[in-house]
Coordinates of C-alpha atoms (C1' of nucleotides) in Angstrom, one line a residue:
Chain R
X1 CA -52.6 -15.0 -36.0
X2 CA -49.6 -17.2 -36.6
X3 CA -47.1 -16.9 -33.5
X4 CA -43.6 -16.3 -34.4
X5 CA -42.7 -20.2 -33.3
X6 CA -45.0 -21.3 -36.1
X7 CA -43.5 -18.9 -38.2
X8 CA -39.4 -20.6 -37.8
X9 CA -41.1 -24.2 -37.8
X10 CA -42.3 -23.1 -41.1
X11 CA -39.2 -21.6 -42.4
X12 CA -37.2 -24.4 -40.8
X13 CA -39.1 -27.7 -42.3
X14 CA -39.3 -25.7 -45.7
X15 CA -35.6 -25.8 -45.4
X16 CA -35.1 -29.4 -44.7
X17 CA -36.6 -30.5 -47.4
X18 CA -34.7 -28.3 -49.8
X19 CA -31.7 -29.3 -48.5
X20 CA -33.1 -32.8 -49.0
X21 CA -33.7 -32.1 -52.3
X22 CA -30.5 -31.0 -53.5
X23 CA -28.3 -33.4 -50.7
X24 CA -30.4 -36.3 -50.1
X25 CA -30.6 -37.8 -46.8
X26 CA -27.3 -38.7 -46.8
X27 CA -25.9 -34.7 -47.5
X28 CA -28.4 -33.5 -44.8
X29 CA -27.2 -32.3 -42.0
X30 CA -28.4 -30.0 -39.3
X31 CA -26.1 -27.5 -40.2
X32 CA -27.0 -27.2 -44.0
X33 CA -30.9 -26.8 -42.6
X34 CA -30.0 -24.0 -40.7
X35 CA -27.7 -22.2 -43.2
X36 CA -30.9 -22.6 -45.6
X37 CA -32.5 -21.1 -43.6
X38 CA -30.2 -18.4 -42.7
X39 CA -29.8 -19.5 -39.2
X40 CA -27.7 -21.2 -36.9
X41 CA -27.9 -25.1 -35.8
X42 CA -28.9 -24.2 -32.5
X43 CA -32.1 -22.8 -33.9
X44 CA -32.9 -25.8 -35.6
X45 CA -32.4 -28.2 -32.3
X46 CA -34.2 -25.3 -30.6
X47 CA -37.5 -25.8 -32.4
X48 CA -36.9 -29.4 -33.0
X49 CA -36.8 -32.2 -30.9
X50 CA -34.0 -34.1 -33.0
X51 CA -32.7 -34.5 -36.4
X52 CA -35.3 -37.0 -36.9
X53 CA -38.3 -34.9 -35.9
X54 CA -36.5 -32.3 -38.5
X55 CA -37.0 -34.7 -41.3
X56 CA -40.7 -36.0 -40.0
X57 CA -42.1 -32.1 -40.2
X58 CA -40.2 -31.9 -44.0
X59 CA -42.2 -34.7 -45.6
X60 CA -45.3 -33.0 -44.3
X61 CA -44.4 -29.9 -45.6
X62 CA -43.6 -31.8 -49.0
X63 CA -46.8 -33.3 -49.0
X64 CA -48.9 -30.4 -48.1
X65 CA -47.2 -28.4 -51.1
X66 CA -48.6 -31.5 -52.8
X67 CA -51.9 -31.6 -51.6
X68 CA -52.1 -27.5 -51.9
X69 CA -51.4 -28.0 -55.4
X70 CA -54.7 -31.0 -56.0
X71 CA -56.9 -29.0 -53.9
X72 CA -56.7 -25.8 -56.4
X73 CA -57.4 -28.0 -59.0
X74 CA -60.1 -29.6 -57.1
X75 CA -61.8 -26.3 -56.8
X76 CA -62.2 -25.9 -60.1
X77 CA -63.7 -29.5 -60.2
X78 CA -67.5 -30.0 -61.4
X79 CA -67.6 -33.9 -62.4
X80 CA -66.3 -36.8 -61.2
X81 CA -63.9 -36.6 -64.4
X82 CA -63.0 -33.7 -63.7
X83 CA -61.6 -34.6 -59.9
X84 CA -59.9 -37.6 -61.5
X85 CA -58.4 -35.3 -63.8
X86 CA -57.6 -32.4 -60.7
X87 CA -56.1 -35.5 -58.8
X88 CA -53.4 -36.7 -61.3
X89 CA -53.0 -33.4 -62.8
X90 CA -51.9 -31.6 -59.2
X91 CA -49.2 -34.7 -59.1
X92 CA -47.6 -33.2 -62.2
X93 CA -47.7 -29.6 -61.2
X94 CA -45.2 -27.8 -63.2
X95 CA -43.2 -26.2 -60.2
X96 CA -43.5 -30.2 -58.2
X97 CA -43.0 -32.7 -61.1
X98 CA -39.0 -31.1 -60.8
X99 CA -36.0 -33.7 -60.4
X100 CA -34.9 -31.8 -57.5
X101 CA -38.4 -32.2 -55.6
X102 CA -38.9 -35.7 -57.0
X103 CA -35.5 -36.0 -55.3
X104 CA -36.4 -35.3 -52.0
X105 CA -39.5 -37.1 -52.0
X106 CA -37.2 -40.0 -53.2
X107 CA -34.8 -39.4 -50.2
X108 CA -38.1 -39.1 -47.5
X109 CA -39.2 -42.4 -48.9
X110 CA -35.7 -44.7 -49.1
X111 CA -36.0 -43.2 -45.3
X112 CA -39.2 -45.0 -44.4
X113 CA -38.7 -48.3 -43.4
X114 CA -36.4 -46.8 -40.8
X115 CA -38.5 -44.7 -38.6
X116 CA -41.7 -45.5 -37.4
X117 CA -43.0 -41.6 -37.6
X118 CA -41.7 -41.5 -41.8
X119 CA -44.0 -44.8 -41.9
X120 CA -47.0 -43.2 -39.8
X121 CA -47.3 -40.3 -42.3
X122 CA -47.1 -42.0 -45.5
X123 CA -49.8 -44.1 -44.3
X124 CA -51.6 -41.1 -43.7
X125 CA -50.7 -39.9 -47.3
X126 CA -51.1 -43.2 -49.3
X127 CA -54.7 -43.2 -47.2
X128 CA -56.0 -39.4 -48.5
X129 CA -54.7 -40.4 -52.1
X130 CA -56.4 -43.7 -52.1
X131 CA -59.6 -42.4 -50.5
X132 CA -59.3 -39.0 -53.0
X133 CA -59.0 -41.2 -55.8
X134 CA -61.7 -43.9 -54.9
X135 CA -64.3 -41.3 -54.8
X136 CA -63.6 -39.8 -57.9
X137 CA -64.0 -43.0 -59.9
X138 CA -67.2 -44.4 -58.2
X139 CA -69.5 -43.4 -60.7
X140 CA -66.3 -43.8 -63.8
X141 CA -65.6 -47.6 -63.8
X142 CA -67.5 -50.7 -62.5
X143 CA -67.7 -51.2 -58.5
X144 CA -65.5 -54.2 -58.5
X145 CA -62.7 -52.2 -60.3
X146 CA -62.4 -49.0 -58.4
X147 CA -59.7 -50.4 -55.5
X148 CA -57.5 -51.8 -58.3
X149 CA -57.5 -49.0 -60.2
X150 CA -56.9 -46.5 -57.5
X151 CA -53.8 -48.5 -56.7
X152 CA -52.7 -48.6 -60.0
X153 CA -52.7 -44.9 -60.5
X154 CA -50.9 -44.1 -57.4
X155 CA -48.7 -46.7 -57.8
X156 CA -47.7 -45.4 -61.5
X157 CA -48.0 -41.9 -60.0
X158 CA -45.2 -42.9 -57.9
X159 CA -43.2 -44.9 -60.8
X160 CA -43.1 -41.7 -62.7
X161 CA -41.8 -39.8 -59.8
X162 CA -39.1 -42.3 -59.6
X163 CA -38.6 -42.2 -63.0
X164 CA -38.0 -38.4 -62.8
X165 CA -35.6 -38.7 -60.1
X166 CA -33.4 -41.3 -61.6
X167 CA -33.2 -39.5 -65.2
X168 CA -33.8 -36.2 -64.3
X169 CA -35.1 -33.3 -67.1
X170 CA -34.3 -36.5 -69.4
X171 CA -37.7 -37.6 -68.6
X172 CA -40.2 -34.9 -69.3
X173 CA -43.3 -34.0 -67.9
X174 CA -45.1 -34.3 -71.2
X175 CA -44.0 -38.2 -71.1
X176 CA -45.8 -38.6 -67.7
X177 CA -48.9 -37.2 -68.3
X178 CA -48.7 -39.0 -71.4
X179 CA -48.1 -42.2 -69.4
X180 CA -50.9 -41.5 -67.4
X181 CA -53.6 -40.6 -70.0
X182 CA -52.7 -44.2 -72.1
X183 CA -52.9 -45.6 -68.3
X184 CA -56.3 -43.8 -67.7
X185 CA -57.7 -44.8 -71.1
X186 CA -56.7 -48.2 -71.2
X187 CA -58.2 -48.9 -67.8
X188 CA -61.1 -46.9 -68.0
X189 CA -62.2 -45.8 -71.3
X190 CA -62.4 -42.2 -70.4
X191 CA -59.5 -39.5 -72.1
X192 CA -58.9 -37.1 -69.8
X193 CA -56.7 -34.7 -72.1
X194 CA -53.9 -34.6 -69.5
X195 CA -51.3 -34.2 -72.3
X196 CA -53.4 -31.7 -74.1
X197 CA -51.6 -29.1 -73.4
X198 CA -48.8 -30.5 -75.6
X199 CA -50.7 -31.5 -78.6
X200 CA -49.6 -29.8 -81.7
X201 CA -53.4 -28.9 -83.1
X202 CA -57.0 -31.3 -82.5
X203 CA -56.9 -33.3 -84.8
Chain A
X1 CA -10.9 -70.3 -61.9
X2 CA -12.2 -67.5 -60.2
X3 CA -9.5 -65.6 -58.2
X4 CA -9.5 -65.2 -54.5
X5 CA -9.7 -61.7 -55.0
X6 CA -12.9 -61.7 -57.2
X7 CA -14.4 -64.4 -54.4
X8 CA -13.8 -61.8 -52.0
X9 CA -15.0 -58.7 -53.8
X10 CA -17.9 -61.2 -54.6
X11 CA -18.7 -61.5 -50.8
X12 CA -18.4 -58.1 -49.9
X13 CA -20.5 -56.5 -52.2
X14 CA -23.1 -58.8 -51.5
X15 CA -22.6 -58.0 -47.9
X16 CA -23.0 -54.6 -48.8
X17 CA -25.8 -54.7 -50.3
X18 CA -27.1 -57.1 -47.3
X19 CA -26.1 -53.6 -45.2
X20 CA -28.1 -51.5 -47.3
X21 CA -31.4 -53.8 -46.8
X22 CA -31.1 -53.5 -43.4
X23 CA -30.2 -50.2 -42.7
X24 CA -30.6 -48.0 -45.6
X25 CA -27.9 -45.8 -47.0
X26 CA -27.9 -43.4 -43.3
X27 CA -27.0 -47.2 -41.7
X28 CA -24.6 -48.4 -44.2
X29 CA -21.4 -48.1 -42.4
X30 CA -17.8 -49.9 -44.0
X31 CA -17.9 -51.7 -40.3
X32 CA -21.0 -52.5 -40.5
X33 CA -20.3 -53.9 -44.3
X34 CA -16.9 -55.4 -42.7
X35 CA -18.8 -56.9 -40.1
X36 CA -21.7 -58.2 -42.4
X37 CA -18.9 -60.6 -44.4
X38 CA -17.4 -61.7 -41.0
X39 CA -14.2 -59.4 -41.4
X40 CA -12.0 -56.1 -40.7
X41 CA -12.7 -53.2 -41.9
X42 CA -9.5 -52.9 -43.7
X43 CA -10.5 -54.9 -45.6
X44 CA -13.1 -53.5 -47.3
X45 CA -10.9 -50.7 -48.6
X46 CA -8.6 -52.9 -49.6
X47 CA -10.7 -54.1 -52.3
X48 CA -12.4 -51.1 -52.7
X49 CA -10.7 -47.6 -53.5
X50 CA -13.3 -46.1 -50.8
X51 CA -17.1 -46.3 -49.7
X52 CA -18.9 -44.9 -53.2
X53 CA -17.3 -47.7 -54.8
X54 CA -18.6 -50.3 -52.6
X55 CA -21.6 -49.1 -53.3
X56 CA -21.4 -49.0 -56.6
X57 CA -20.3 -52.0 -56.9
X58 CA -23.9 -53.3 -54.4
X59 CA -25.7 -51.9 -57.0
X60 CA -24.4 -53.8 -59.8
X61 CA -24.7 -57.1 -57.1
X62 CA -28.6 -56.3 -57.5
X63 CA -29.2 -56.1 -60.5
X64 CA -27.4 -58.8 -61.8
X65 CA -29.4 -61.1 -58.8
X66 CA -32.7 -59.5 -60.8
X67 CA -31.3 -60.4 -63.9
X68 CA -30.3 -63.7 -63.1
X69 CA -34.2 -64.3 -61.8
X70 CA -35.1 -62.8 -65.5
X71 CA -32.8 -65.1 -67.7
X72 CA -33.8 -68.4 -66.1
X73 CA -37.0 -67.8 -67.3
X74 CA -36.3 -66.5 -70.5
X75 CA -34.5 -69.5 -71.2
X76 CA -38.2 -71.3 -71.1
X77 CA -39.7 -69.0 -72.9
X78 CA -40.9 -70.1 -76.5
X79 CA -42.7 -67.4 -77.9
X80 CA -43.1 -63.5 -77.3
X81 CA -45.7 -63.4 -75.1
X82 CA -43.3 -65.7 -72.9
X83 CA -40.4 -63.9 -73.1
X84 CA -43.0 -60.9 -71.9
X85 CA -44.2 -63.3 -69.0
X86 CA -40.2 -64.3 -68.3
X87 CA -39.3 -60.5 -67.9
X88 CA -42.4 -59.4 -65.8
X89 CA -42.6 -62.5 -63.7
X90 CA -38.6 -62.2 -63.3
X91 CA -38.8 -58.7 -61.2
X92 CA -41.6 -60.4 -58.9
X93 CA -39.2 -63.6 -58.1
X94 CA -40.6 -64.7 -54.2
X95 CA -37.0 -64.5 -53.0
X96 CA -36.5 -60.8 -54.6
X97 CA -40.1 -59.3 -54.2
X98 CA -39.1 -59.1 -50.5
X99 CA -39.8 -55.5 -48.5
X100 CA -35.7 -55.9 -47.4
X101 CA -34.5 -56.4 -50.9
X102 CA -37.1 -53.4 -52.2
X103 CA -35.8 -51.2 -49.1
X104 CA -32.2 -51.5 -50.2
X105 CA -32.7 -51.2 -54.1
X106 CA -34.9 -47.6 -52.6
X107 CA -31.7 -46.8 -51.0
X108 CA -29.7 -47.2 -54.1
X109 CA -31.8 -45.2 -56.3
X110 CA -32.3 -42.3 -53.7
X111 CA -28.5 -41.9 -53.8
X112 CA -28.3 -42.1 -57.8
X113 CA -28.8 -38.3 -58.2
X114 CA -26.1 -37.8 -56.2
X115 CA -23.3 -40.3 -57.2
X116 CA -22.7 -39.8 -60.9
X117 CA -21.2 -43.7 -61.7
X118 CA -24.6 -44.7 -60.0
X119 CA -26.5 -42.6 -62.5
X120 CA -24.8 -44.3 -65.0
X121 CA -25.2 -48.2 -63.6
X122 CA -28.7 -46.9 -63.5
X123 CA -29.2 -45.9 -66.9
X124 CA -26.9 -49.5 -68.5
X125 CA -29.5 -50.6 -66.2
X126 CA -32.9 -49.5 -67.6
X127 CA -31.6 -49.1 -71.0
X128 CA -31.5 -53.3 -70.8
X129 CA -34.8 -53.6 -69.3
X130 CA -35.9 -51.3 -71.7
X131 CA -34.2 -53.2 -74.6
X132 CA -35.5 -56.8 -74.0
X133 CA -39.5 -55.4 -73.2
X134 CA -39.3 -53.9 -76.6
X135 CA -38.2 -56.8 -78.0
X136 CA -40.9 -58.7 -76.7
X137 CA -43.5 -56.7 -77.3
X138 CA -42.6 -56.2 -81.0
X139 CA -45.3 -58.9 -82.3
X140 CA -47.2 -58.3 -79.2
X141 CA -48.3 -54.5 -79.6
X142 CA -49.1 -51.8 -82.7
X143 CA -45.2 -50.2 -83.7
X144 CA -46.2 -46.9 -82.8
X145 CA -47.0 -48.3 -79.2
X146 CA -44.0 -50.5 -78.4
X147 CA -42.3 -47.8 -76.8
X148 CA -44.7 -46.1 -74.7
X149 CA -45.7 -49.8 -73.4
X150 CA -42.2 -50.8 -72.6
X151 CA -42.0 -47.4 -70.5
X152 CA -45.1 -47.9 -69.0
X153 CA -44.3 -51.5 -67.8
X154 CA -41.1 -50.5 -66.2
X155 CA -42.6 -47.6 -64.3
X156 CA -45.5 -49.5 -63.2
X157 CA -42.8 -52.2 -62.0
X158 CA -40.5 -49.3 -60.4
X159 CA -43.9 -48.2 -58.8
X160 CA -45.1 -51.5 -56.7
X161 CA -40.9 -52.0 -56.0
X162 CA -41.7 -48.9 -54.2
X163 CA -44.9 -49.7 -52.5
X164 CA -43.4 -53.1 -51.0
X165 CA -40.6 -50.4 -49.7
X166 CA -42.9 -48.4 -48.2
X167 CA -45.8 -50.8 -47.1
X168 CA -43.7 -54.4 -46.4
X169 CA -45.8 -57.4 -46.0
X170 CA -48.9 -55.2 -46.0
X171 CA -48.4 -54.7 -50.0
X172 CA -48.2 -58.8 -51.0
X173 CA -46.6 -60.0 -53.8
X174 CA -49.8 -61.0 -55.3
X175 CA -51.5 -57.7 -55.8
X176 CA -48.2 -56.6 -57.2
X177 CA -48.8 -59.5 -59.9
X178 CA -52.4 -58.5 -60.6
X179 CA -51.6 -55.4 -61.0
X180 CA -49.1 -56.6 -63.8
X181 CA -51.6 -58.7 -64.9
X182 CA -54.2 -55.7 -65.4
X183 CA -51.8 -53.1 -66.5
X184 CA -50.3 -55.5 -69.7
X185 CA -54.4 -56.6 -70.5
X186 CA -55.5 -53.1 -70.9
X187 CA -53.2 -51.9 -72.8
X188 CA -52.2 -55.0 -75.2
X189 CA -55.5 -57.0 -74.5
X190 CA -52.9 -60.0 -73.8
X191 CA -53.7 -62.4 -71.2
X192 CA -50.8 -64.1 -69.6
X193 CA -51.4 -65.1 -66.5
X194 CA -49.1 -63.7 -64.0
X195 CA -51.0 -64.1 -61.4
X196 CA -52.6 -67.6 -62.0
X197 CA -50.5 -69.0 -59.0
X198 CA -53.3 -66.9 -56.6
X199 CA -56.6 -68.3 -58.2
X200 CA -59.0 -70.2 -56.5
X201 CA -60.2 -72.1 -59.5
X202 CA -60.7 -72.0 -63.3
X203 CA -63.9 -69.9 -63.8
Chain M
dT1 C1' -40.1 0.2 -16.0
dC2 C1' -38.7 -4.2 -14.9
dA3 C1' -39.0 -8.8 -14.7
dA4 C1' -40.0 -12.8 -17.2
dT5 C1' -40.4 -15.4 -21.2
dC6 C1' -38.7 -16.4 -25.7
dA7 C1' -35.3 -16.3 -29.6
dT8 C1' -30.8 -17.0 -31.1
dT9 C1' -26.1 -17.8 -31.0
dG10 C1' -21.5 -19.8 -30.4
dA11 C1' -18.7 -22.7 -27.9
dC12 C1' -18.2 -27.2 -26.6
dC13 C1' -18.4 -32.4 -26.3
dA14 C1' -18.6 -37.2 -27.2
dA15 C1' -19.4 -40.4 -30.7
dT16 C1' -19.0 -42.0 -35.2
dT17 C1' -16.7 -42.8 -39.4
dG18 C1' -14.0 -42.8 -43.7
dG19 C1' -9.7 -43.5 -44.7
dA20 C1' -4.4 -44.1 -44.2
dT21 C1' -0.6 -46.8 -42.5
dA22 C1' 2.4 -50.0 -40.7
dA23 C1' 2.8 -54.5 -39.0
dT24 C1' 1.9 -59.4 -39.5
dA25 C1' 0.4 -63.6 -41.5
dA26 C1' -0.5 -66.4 -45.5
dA27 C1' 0.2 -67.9 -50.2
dC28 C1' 2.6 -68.3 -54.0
dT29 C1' 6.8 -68.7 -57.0
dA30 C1' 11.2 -69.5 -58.7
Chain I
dT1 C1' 13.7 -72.9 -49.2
dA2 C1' 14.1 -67.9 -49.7
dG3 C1' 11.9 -64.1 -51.3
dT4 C1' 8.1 -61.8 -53.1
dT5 C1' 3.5 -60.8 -53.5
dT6 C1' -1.1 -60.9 -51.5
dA7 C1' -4.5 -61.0 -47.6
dT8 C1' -5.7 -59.3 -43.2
dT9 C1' -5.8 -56.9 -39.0
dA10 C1' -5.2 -53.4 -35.5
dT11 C1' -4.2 -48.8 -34.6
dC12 C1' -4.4 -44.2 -35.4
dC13 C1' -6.1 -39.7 -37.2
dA14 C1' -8.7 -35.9 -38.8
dA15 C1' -13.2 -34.5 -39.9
dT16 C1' -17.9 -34.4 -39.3
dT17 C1' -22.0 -34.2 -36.7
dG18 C1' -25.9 -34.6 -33.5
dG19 C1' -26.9 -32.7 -29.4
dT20 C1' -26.1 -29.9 -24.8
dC21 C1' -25.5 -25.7 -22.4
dA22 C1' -24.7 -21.3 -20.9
dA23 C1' -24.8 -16.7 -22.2
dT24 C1' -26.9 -12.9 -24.7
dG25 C1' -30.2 -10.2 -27.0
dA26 C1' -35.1 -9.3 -28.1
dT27 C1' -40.2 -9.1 -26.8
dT28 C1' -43.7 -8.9 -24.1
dG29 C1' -46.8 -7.8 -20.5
dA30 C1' -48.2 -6.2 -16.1

DNA sequence: TCAATCATTGACCAATTGGATAATAAACTA
DNA sequence: TAGTTTATTATCCAATTGGTCAATGATTGA
């Protein structure tokens, strides 16, 4: 049973970061939140501590959409190749690997360095991700490897993300999983087939 | 002969992007710009038409400090795989792999969707960094590779840029470089040494 | 039913800020 | 040197915005 507060808090972070998405942090302002979300400012200051507290509750929504979209691929998950696979694939989800989401996750981070709470939480974040992807490649590369290459794949996770925000539908989501596949192979031998789904026929 | 005004526009839009290291793009305020070159803030719009182009103007002041770091060691390079070292080791200069320069380059590109000369700074930009990797790696890789390499270098670069943002001192400067280092072995089976500074001893 | 809590709004305020302008000082030029 | 351009500052203004507050309407619960 979800009490009605819950309810607006939901409404209202969902809001501020699609507001952040198409404004940035610069655009977002308390007002835009609340026309969003069909309300008025007052509501959002009612609910909300501050503008900043706003922003803190938008990049966990962001990164629970993210999480919600690894964990129904991790369902499906019966290997350790296959989690490595649910893991990069859920960070190119169709309806998330969007300029305008990339966007706001861009925004969230250029805010970071600037407020202790932003930092808290992608600590939290970087920490699941890391931890996610460590276990999926113990039994996948040698012992001595796995910490280097879980950084590596977040860290070109993120690059394309970037990437998508600067050039927008100019990059494509075929060209990042392709990135990521050569990156996967390269690294670890194993072809995951995360570009499959763009191949012409097997060859 | 350099102009009095082009000294000045020189010192402002480094103070700019000074601004933008310290504050991010929320902070970055023409007083605080004003203030940053020890002057009015008058006179900031008097060299610039208003505040976009100031900061279009950082942005340029950032790359060409990167770029400078690139061509001095270009200039030493004598063979491919040096000019491949010269641009790698050039975006992890000590001086620019700093979590302040990082945080306001994050700034710069988290406003590029939404500033439409940035996008295009943005894209002269990458289309360089793209240009002189392919060149380099036209001896160094198969054809058919060159340009999925060059792609993946940059992102890969874009993507521990990021980390430093988000991370500071806690992300060094030398796991950025061995990640480099791992990233261009896998995939090209080259060896170059990037982060050779770090180690102990030969093996 | 009636009071008490909660949700929501609109008006208001003080602070900030981008930008314009006019006045002044400095530098240059003929 | 006189006059013209350039550099610089201080002041002012209108707009925006985060945040407060009191008033009002809706829900709830005893």
């Amino acid at each position: 049973m979800k009490s009605l507060s819950e309810i607006r808090r939901a409404e209202l972070r969902r809001a501020a970061f699609a507001v952040l998405q198409q404004q940035g942090m610069a655009g977002a302002t308390l007002e835009k939140v609340a026309a969003q979300a069909g309300a008025s400012k007052g509501i959002v200051l009612h609910y909300f501590r501050n503008k900043q507290e706003v922003f803190e509750h938008a990049m966990r929504e962001a990164n629970a959409q993210l999480m919600e979209s690894i964990v129904l691929r991790m369902r499906q998950a019966r290997s350790p190749q296959e989690r490595l696979f649910a893991i990069i694939d859920g960070n190119f989800a169709e309806h998330f690997f969007q300029p305008s989401v990339c966007q706001g996750w861009l925004s969230l981070c250029a805010a970071v360095p600037h407020d202790k709470t932003l930092a808290r939480i992608q600590r939290v974040i970087h920490a699941r991700m890391r931890s996610n992807l460590v276990s999926a490649l113990k039994d996948l590369v040698a012992a001595k490897d796995i910490e280097a290459t879980a950084l590596g794949i977040t860290t070109l996770i993120d690059g394309l993300w970037l990437r998508r925000s600067l050039q927008g539908e100019r990059f494509t989501r075929r060209e990042a999983l392709e990135q990521m596949e050569d990156y996967v192979r390269a690294r670890t031998g194993l072809a995951l087939g995360l570009a499959d789904a763009f191949r012409q026929a097997s060859p």
